[in-house]
């Protein structure tokens, strides 16, 4: 057989059987048993609503501990894993970093029946801190985690040294503005019909202004993997319950009760707004105007500092990490020492 033909066959074999581009897409189960986290994961057992649940969390101790602890709260379409670079930067600065996956998210339990509320999630997070014997924390919340962080700070002000909100959703009350209500069954139907391609299209458009980069790929892995996996109906059901919580339990009306130092890191290009697709046509473009919402929130929170990141979207910790982490570390240094 001519050498040229042999080389061609070798090339074809490599392309079809060895190339990572042709590897089977990842399929993930409900508890992400095959999905590695950047740091060791532990579990905290909870008895809640007549069932036993497990909250996964990372507890990262600094080699040069400064005695302060930061609590990182993830958003709805994320898990504790996406805080990887933030954990590393804060740990290097001496902070102990506690990073839970809320019930229904990440590696934590996905209950079949659960009444979600920010009060419940905040109290479960408080129980975790009690378990870890951590009294006071600087709370950082992103996206939905910003709503949860706000509720935690309102419920446990004595344990909240400071509050940092990174492009939080809930800076406006969508119901009050006229976005129609949607049933949990309809949320479920919508989530159940999602494809991996739609997940990327949504994140590309909503988070990154239509410009996807390989650095953002980790944000896709969980949502796409769950869709391909065996437990997606359970995942979609928990997602629907969480959407109902987010829509029906605003925190914006209580911003004036936040007494602790508060930082708002706002990527001004963000346009995230729950239910925009159901809103009347004339309302849609008025929702999620983060440049305005950040300023309004800063004016309502008594001890607030606003850091605006121009032309940055919903996930500053991926799109503009250096600017984001500098603002966060400066704020923490000014409020914890």
mmCIF file of C-alpha atoms in Angstrom:
data_model
loop_
_atom_site.group_PDB
_atom_site.id
_atom_site.type_symbol
_atom_site.label_atom_id
_atom_site.label_comp_id
_atom_site.label_asym_id
_atom_site.label_seq_id
_atom_site.Cartn_x
_atom_site.Cartn_y
_atom_site.Cartn_z
ATOM 1 C CA UNK A 1 0.000 0.000 0.000
ATOM 2 C CA UNK A 2 1.490 3.393 -0.968
ATOM 3 C CA UNK A 3 2.779 5.464 1.929
ATOM 4 C CA UNK A 4 0.507 8.386 0.977
ATOM 5 C CA UNK A 5 -2.598 6.186 1.296
ATOM 6 C CA UNK A 6 -1.435 4.785 4.669
ATOM 7 C CA UNK A 7 -0.887 8.311 5.996
ATOM 8 C CA UNK A 8 -4.357 9.321 4.852
ATOM 9 C CA UNK A 9 -5.932 6.341 6.646
ATOM 10 C CA UNK A 10 -4.017 7.170 9.835
ATOM 11 C CA UNK A 11 -5.281 10.755 9.630
ATOM 12 C CA UNK A 12 -8.888 9.620 9.170
ATOM 13 C CA UNK A 13 -8.601 7.215 12.108
ATOM 14 C CA UNK A 14 -7.240 10.010 14.303
ATOM 15 C CA UNK A 15 -10.025 12.376 13.334
ATOM 16 C CA UNK A 16 -12.852 9.948 13.957
ATOM 17 C CA UNK A 17 -11.580 8.051 16.992
ATOM 18 C CA UNK A 18 -9.031 10.215 18.773
ATOM 19 C CA UNK A 19 -10.080 13.821 18.238
ATOM 20 C CA UNK A 20 -11.597 15.514 21.306
ATOM 21 C CA UNK A 21 -13.804 17.468 18.921
ATOM 22 C CA UNK A 22 -15.701 14.261 18.242
ATOM 23 C CA UNK A 23 -15.883 13.049 21.828
ATOM 24 C CA UNK A 24 -19.348 12.308 23.135
ATOM 25 C CA UNK A 25 -20.948 15.366 24.773
ATOM 26 C CA UNK A 26 -20.963 15.222 28.560
ATOM 27 C CA UNK A 27 -24.141 13.973 30.238
ATOM 28 C CA UNK A 28 -24.482 14.821 33.920
ATOM 29 C CA UNK A 29 -26.648 13.348 36.659
ATOM 30 C CA UNK A 30 -28.578 15.397 39.209
ATOM 31 C CA UNK A 31 -25.791 15.444 41.828
ATOM 32 C CA UNK A 32 -22.958 16.043 39.326
ATOM 33 C CA UNK A 33 -21.182 12.876 40.447
ATOM 34 C CA UNK A 34 -18.865 12.991 37.421
ATOM 35 C CA UNK A 35 -18.316 16.754 37.440
ATOM 36 C CA UNK A 36 -15.152 17.909 39.266
ATOM 37 C CA UNK A 37 -15.170 21.062 41.396
ATOM 38 C CA UNK A 38 -12.058 23.213 41.781
ATOM 39 C CA UNK A 39 -11.763 22.486 45.520
ATOM 40 C CA UNK A 40 -12.768 19.657 47.835
ATOM 41 C CA UNK A 41 -16.532 19.308 48.288
ATOM 42 C CA UNK A 42 -18.181 18.366 51.578
ATOM 43 C CA UNK A 43 -21.843 17.743 52.434
ATOM 44 C CA UNK A 44 -24.008 19.182 55.179
ATOM 45 C CA UNK A 45 -27.175 17.267 56.063
ATOM 46 C CA UNK A 46 -30.402 19.190 56.527
ATOM 47 C CA UNK A 47 -33.804 18.069 57.753
ATOM 48 C CA UNK A 48 -36.216 20.349 55.926
ATOM 49 C CA UNK A 49 -39.868 20.073 54.950
ATOM 50 C CA UNK A 50 -40.139 16.470 56.183
ATOM 51 C CA UNK A 51 -37.211 15.185 54.184
ATOM 52 C CA UNK A 52 -33.461 14.704 54.483
ATOM 53 C CA UNK A 53 -31.417 16.913 52.164
ATOM 54 C CA UNK A 54 -27.723 17.374 51.493
ATOM 55 C CA UNK A 55 -26.096 20.740 50.872
ATOM 56 C CA UNK A 56 -22.761 20.521 49.054
ATOM 57 C CA UNK A 57 -20.176 23.159 49.839
ATOM 58 C CA UNK A 58 -16.523 24.110 49.525
ATOM 59 C CA UNK A 59 -14.700 25.468 52.557
ATOM 60 C CA UNK A 60 -11.350 26.842 51.416
ATOM 61 C CA UNK A 61 -8.853 27.856 54.116
ATOM 62 C CA UNK A 62 -6.084 30.317 53.317
ATOM 63 C CA UNK A 63 -2.458 29.470 54.025
ATOM 64 C CA UNK A 64 -2.034 33.072 55.204
ATOM 65 C CA UNK A 65 -5.291 33.428 57.130
ATOM 66 C CA UNK A 66 -6.393 36.934 58.089
ATOM 67 C CA UNK A 67 -9.243 35.744 60.321
ATOM 68 C CA UNK A 68 -12.011 36.869 57.962
ATOM 69 C CA UNK A 69 -14.505 34.701 56.056
ATOM 70 C CA UNK A 70 -16.224 35.421 52.738
ATOM 71 C CA UNK A 71 -19.454 33.660 51.769
ATOM 72 C CA UNK A 72 -20.011 33.314 48.006
ATOM 73 C CA UNK A 73 -23.593 32.770 46.782
ATOM 74 C CA UNK A 74 -24.119 31.556 43.217
ATOM 75 C CA UNK A 75 -26.746 32.538 40.661
ATOM 76 C CA UNK A 76 -29.573 30.436 39.264
ATOM 77 C CA UNK A 77 -27.864 29.123 36.133
ATOM 78 C CA UNK A 78 -24.640 28.418 37.987
ATOM 79 C CA UNK A 79 -23.104 26.540 40.920
ATOM 80 C CA UNK A 80 -20.329 27.106 43.395
ATOM 81 C CA UNK A 81 -17.789 25.838 40.849
ATOM 82 C CA UNK A 82 -17.891 29.011 38.743
ATOM 83 C CA UNK A 83 -16.401 30.989 41.662
ATOM 84 C CA UNK A 84 -13.074 29.205 41.043
ATOM 85 C CA UNK A 85 -10.966 32.271 40.218
ATOM 86 C CA UNK A 86 -12.659 34.376 42.888
ATOM 87 C CA UNK A 87 -11.931 31.720 45.529
ATOM 88 C CA UNK A 88 -8.270 31.589 44.495
ATOM 89 C CA UNK A 89 -7.857 35.370 44.589
ATOM 90 C CA UNK A 90 -9.569 35.771 47.967
ATOM 91 C CA UNK A 91 -7.710 32.822 49.474
ATOM 92 C CA UNK A 92 -4.399 34.320 48.365
ATOM 93 C CA UNK A 93 -5.424 37.499 50.175
ATOM 94 C CA UNK A 94 -5.929 35.615 53.417
ATOM 95 C CA UNK A 95 -9.684 35.019 53.444
ATOM 96 C CA UNK A 96 -11.403 31.788 54.353
ATOM 97 C CA UNK A 97 -13.973 31.217 51.587
ATOM 98 C CA UNK A 98 -17.213 29.273 52.082
ATOM 99 C CA UNK A 99 -19.073 28.395 48.883
ATOM 100 C CA UNK A 100 -22.355 26.470 49.188
ATOM 101 C CA UNK A 101 -24.491 24.984 46.447
ATOM 102 C CA UNK A 102 -28.019 25.882 47.480
ATOM 103 C CA UNK A 103 -30.570 23.074 47.685
ATOM 104 C CA UNK A 104 -31.759 22.404 44.133
ATOM 105 C CA UNK A 105 -28.469 23.558 42.578
ATOM 106 C CA UNK A 106 -25.029 22.190 41.762
ATOM 107 C CA UNK A 107 -24.066 19.081 43.717
ATOM 108 C CA UNK A 108 -26.789 19.560 46.346
ATOM 109 C CA UNK A 109 -30.039 17.592 46.627
ATOM 110 C CA UNK A 110 -32.741 18.097 44.010
ATOM 111 C CA UNK A 111 -35.963 17.414 45.947
ATOM 112 C CA UNK A 112 -39.082 16.267 44.134
ATOM 113 C CA UNK A 113 -41.238 18.425 46.395
ATOM 114 C CA UNK A 114 -39.952 21.610 48.005
ATOM 115 C CA UNK A 115 -41.368 25.031 48.803
ATOM 116 C CA UNK A 116 -38.600 27.366 47.732
ATOM 117 C CA UNK A 117 -38.174 30.709 49.425
ATOM 118 C CA UNK A 118 -35.230 33.032 49.869
ATOM 119 C CA UNK A 119 -35.943 32.929 53.596
ATOM 120 C CA UNK A 120 -35.519 29.135 53.592
ATOM 121 C CA UNK A 121 -32.317 29.213 51.536
ATOM 122 C CA UNK A 122 -30.885 31.968 53.738
ATOM 123 C CA UNK A 123 -31.684 30.017 56.881
ATOM 124 C CA UNK A 124 -30.145 26.854 55.448
ATOM 125 C CA UNK A 125 -27.010 28.861 54.687
ATOM 126 C CA UNK A 126 -27.058 30.122 58.277
ATOM 127 C CA UNK A 127 -27.269 26.523 59.481
ATOM 128 C CA UNK A 128 -24.225 25.660 57.357
ATOM 129 C CA UNK A 129 -22.260 28.509 58.922
ATOM 130 C CA UNK A 130 -23.299 27.305 62.374
ATOM 131 C CA UNK A 131 -22.051 23.830 61.441
ATOM 132 C CA UNK A 132 -18.713 25.329 60.350
ATOM 133 C CA UNK A 133 -18.587 27.498 63.498
ATOM 134 C CA UNK A 134 -18.354 30.661 61.412
ATOM 135 C CA UNK A 135 -19.989 33.573 63.164
ATOM 136 C CA UNK A 136 -19.578 36.571 60.865
ATOM 137 C CA UNK A 137 -19.126 36.702 57.079
ATOM 138 C CA UNK A 138 -18.717 39.116 54.239
ATOM 139 C CA UNK A 139 -21.480 38.055 51.859
ATOM 140 C CA UNK A 140 -21.014 38.160 48.077
ATOM 141 C CA UNK A 141 -23.927 37.279 45.783
ATOM 142 C CA UNK A 142 -24.150 37.162 42.006
ATOM 143 C CA UNK A 143 -27.323 37.134 39.886
ATOM 144 C CA UNK A 144 -29.981 35.206 41.868
ATOM 145 C CA UNK A 145 -27.348 34.935 44.573
ATOM 146 C CA UNK A 146 -27.655 38.695 44.949
ATOM 147 C CA UNK A 147 -31.296 38.319 45.958
ATOM 148 C CA UNK A 148 -30.356 35.544 48.379
ATOM 149 C CA UNK A 149 -27.450 37.586 49.778
ATOM 150 C CA UNK A 150 -29.807 40.499 50.372
ATOM 151 C CA UNK A 151 -32.300 38.276 52.185
ATOM 152 C CA UNK A 152 -29.502 36.736 54.274
ATOM 153 C CA UNK A 153 -28.256 40.195 55.253
ATOM 154 C CA UNK A 154 -31.779 41.296 56.190
ATOM 155 C CA UNK A 155 -32.425 38.177 58.274
ATOM 156 C CA UNK A 156 -28.999 38.008 59.920
ATOM 157 C CA UNK A 157 -27.582 41.546 60.020
ATOM 158 C CA UNK A 158 -25.467 40.747 63.077
ATOM 159 C CA UNK A 159 -23.649 38.040 61.127
ATOM 160 C CA UNK A 160 -23.163 40.096 57.964
ATOM 161 C CA UNK A 161 -19.985 42.174 58.086
ATOM 162 C CA UNK A 162 -20.586 43.517 54.597
ATOM 163 C CA UNK A 163 -22.614 42.798 51.476
ATOM 164 C CA UNK A 164 -21.412 42.750 47.862
ATOM 165 C CA UNK A 165 -23.883 42.353 45.010
ATOM 166 C CA UNK A 166 -22.447 41.436 41.603
ATOM 167 C CA UNK A 167 -24.929 42.106 38.802
ATOM 168 C CA UNK A 168 -27.750 40.882 41.027
ATOM 169 C CA UNK A 169 -31.137 40.212 39.566
ATOM 170 C CA UNK A 170 -34.039 41.621 41.536
ATOM 171 C CA UNK A 171 -32.996 45.278 41.298
ATOM 172 C CA UNK A 172 -36.527 45.800 40.004
ATOM 173 C CA UNK A 173 -39.906 44.242 40.791
ATOM 174 C CA UNK A 174 -41.015 42.640 37.522
ATOM 175 C CA UNK A 175 -44.574 42.069 38.775
ATOM 176 C CA UNK A 176 -44.920 45.690 39.779
ATOM 177 C CA UNK A 177 -43.684 46.796 36.361
ATOM 178 C CA UNK A 178 -46.280 44.704 34.559
ATOM 179 C CA UNK A 179 -44.634 41.406 33.638
ATOM 180 C CA UNK A 180 -47.410 38.759 33.626
ATOM 181 C CA UNK A 181 -47.337 35.915 36.149
ATOM 182 C CA UNK A 182 -46.561 32.393 34.904
ATOM 183 C CA UNK A 183 -47.471 29.108 36.603
ATOM 184 C CA UNK A 184 -44.847 26.668 37.843
ATOM 185 C CA UNK A 185 -46.167 24.149 35.300
ATOM 186 C CA UNK A 186 -45.477 26.604 32.491
ATOM 187 C CA UNK A 187 -41.988 27.349 33.830
ATOM 188 C CA UNK A 188 -41.403 23.598 33.897
ATOM 189 C CA UNK A 189 -42.667 23.094 30.356
ATOM 190 C CA UNK A 190 -40.390 25.865 29.127
ATOM 191 C CA UNK A 191 -37.302 24.452 30.855
ATOM 192 C CA UNK A 192 -38.053 20.883 29.821
ATOM 193 C CA UNK A 193 -38.044 21.919 26.178
ATOM 194 C CA UNK A 194 -34.600 23.537 26.239
ATOM 195 C CA UNK A 195 -31.775 22.178 24.094
ATOM 196 C CA UNK A 196 -28.025 22.514 24.712
ATOM 197 C CA UNK A 197 -27.840 24.817 21.705
ATOM 198 C CA UNK A 198 -30.516 27.097 23.170
ATOM 199 C CA UNK A 199 -28.602 27.344 26.440
ATOM 200 C CA UNK A 200 -25.527 28.637 24.637
ATOM 201 C CA UNK A 201 -27.575 30.969 22.467
ATOM 202 C CA UNK A 202 -29.252 32.464 25.555
ATOM 203 C CA UNK A 203 -25.986 32.969 27.432
ATOM 204 C CA UNK A 204 -24.272 34.396 24.365
ATOM 205 C CA UNK A 205 -27.016 36.944 23.752
ATOM 206 C CA UNK A 206 -27.979 37.775 27.325
ATOM 207 C CA UNK A 207 -24.637 37.597 29.103
ATOM 208 C CA UNK A 208 -21.979 38.439 26.519
ATOM 209 C CA UNK A 209 -23.560 40.706 23.903
ATOM 210 C CA UNK A 210 -23.400 38.031 21.204
ATOM 211 C CA UNK A 211 -19.649 37.462 21.549
ATOM 212 C CA UNK A 212 -18.767 34.021 22.892
ATOM 213 C CA UNK A 213 -15.200 33.172 23.958
ATOM 214 C CA UNK A 214 -13.685 29.808 24.920
ATOM 215 C CA UNK A 215 -13.071 31.218 28.414
ATOM 216 C CA UNK A 216 -16.844 31.183 28.955
ATOM 217 C CA UNK A 217 -17.235 27.465 28.157
ATOM 218 C CA UNK A 218 -17.318 26.371 31.831
ATOM 219 C CA UNK A 219 -20.584 28.277 32.219
ATOM 220 C CA UNK A 220 -22.232 25.922 29.717
ATOM 221 C CA UNK A 221 -21.110 22.607 31.155
ATOM 222 C CA UNK A 222 -23.700 22.170 33.896
ATOM 223 C CA UNK A 223 -26.809 23.318 32.052
ATOM 224 C CA UNK A 224 -25.956 21.478 28.834
ATOM 225 C CA UNK A 225 -24.775 18.366 30.682
ATOM 226 C CA UNK A 226 -27.979 18.157 32.703
ATOM 227 C CA UNK A 227 -30.104 18.429 29.565
ATOM 228 C CA UNK A 228 -28.222 15.464 28.106
ATOM 229 C CA UNK A 229 -28.308 13.519 31.378
ATOM 230 C CA UNK A 230 -30.767 11.042 32.906
ATOM 231 C CA UNK A 231 -32.236 13.350 35.560
ATOM 232 C CA UNK A 232 -33.200 16.396 33.555
ATOM 233 C CA UNK A 233 -36.939 16.267 34.373
ATOM 234 C CA UNK A 234 -36.024 16.554 38.078
ATOM 235 C CA UNK A 235 -33.579 19.386 37.300
ATOM 236 C CA UNK A 236 -36.184 21.229 35.231
ATOM 237 C CA UNK A 237 -38.787 20.876 37.990
ATOM 238 C CA UNK A 238 -36.477 22.381 40.601
ATOM 239 C CA UNK A 239 -35.621 25.125 38.147
ATOM 240 C CA UNK A 240 -39.309 25.915 37.687
ATOM 241 C CA UNK A 241 -39.839 26.113 41.451
ATOM 242 C CA UNK A 242 -36.842 28.441 41.747
ATOM 243 C CA UNK A 243 -38.138 30.702 38.957
ATOM 244 C CA UNK A 244 -41.419 31.072 40.816
ATOM 245 C CA UNK A 245 -39.493 32.043 43.966
ATOM 246 C CA UNK A 246 -37.442 34.643 42.105
ATOM 247 C CA UNK A 247 -40.453 36.194 40.391
ATOM 248 C CA UNK A 248 -42.743 36.287 43.406
ATOM 249 C CA UNK A 249 -40.342 37.253 46.227
ATOM 250 C CA UNK A 250 -38.756 40.626 45.411
ATOM 251 C CA UNK A 251 -36.149 42.120 47.728
ATOM 252 C CA UNK A 252 -35.822 45.530 46.078
ATOM 253 C CA UNK A 253 -38.455 47.110 48.329
ATOM 254 C CA UNK A 254 -36.325 46.386 51.397
ATOM 255 C CA UNK A 255 -33.023 47.871 50.256
ATOM 256 C CA UNK A 256 -33.442 50.777 52.655
ATOM 257 C CA UNK A 257 -33.182 48.311 55.587
ATOM 258 C CA UNK A 258 -29.650 47.207 54.680
ATOM 259 C CA UNK A 259 -27.498 48.732 57.403
ATOM 260 C CA UNK A 260 -24.148 47.135 56.574
ATOM 261 C CA UNK A 261 -21.587 48.480 54.072
ATOM 262 C CA UNK A 262 -22.771 47.385 50.630
ATOM 263 C CA UNK A 263 -20.945 47.204 47.328
ATOM 264 C CA UNK A 264 -22.719 47.081 43.976
ATOM 265 C CA UNK A 265 -20.560 45.830 41.092
ATOM 266 C CA UNK A 266 -22.635 46.480 37.993
ATOM 267 C CA UNK A 267 -21.794 45.537 34.431
ATOM 268 C CA UNK A 268 -23.851 48.222 32.705
ATOM 269 C CA UNK A 269 -24.449 46.270 29.475
ATOM 270 C CA UNK A 270 -26.469 43.651 31.381
ATOM 271 C CA UNK A 271 -30.139 43.452 30.378
ATOM 272 C CA UNK A 272 -31.220 40.400 32.397
ATOM 273 C CA UNK A 273 -34.918 40.574 33.319
ATOM 274 C CA UNK A 274 -37.103 37.665 34.350
ATOM 275 C CA UNK A 275 -40.150 37.240 32.107
ATOM 276 C CA UNK A 276 -39.067 39.772 29.491
ATOM 277 C CA UNK A 277 -40.440 37.488 26.763
ATOM 278 C CA UNK A 278 -43.912 37.645 28.370
ATOM 279 C CA UNK A 279 -43.915 41.385 28.957
ATOM 280 C CA UNK A 280 -45.980 43.737 26.771
ATOM 281 C CA UNK A 281 -43.975 44.893 23.764
ATOM 282 C CA UNK A 282 -43.690 48.459 25.012
ATOM 283 C CA UNK A 283 -42.257 47.299 28.339
ATOM 284 C CA UNK A 284 -39.606 44.837 27.192
ATOM 285 C CA UNK A 285 -36.860 47.330 26.386
ATOM 286 C CA UNK A 286 -37.436 49.187 29.650
ATOM 287 C CA UNK A 287 -36.612 46.123 31.745
ATOM 288 C CA UNK A 288 -33.131 45.156 32.915
ATOM 289 C CA UNK A 289 -31.513 48.534 32.332
ATOM 290 C CA UNK A 290 -28.624 47.880 34.691
ATOM 291 C CA UNK A 291 -26.967 51.252 34.214
ATOM 292 C CA UNK A 292 -30.083 52.877 35.689
ATOM 293 C CA UNK A 293 -30.933 50.061 38.131
ATOM 294 C CA UNK A 294 -27.498 50.130 39.744
ATOM 295 C CA UNK A 295 -27.734 53.856 40.395
ATOM 296 C CA UNK A 296 -31.252 53.513 41.790
ATOM 297 C CA UNK A 297 -30.203 50.697 44.115
ATOM 298 C CA UNK A 298 -27.167 52.626 45.349
ATOM 299 C CA UNK A 299 -29.402 55.584 46.144
ATOM 300 C CA UNK A 300 -31.776 53.392 48.196
ATOM 301 C CA UNK A 301 -29.155 51.458 50.186
ATOM 302 C CA UNK A 302 -27.956 53.647 53.079
ATOM 303 C CA UNK A 303 -24.240 52.751 53.009
ATOM 304 C CA UNK A 304 -23.707 51.768 49.387
ATOM 305 C CA UNK A 305 -20.754 52.035 47.023
ATOM 306 C CA UNK A 306 -21.408 51.660 43.294
ATOM 307 C CA UNK A 307 -18.728 50.395 40.908
ATOM 308 C CA UNK A 308 -19.876 50.446 37.286
ATOM 309 C CA UNK A 309 -18.115 48.345 34.671
ATOM 310 C CA UNK A 310 -18.870 49.929 31.327
ATOM 311 C CA UNK A 311 -19.698 47.641 28.392
ATOM 312 C CA UNK A 312 -19.649 44.546 30.636
ATOM 313 C CA UNK A 313 -22.582 42.156 30.916
ATOM 314 C CA UNK A 314 -24.141 39.817 33.468
ATOM 315 C CA UNK A 315 -21.043 37.852 34.541
ATOM 316 C CA UNK A 316 -18.210 40.300 35.337
ATOM 317 C CA UNK A 317 -16.192 37.591 37.077
ATOM 318 C CA UNK A 318 -15.738 35.950 33.667
ATOM 319 C CA UNK A 319 -15.820 38.922 31.317
ATOM 320 C CA UNK A 320 -13.806 41.473 33.321
ATOM 321 C CA UNK A 321 -12.183 39.536 36.126
ATOM 322 C CA UNK A 322 -9.362 41.941 36.956
ATOM 323 C CA UNK A 323 -11.633 44.977 37.315
ATOM 324 C CA UNK A 324 -14.201 42.945 39.254
ATOM 325 C CA UNK A 325 -11.772 41.362 41.697
ATOM 326 C CA UNK A 326 -9.943 44.636 42.321
ATOM 327 C CA UNK A 327 -13.229 46.321 43.275
ATOM 328 C CA UNK A 328 -14.248 43.390 45.482
ATOM 329 C CA UNK A 329 -10.901 43.074 47.280
ATOM 330 C CA UNK A 330 -10.658 46.825 47.884
ATOM 331 C CA UNK A 331 -14.150 46.796 49.376
ATOM 332 C CA UNK A 332 -13.463 43.794 51.598
ATOM 333 C CA UNK A 333 -10.211 45.314 52.832
ATOM 334 C CA UNK A 334 -12.027 48.522 53.778
ATOM 335 C CA UNK A 335 -14.829 46.766 55.680
ATOM 336 C CA UNK A 336 -13.140 43.863 57.468
ATOM 337 C CA UNK A 337 -10.112 45.511 59.082
#
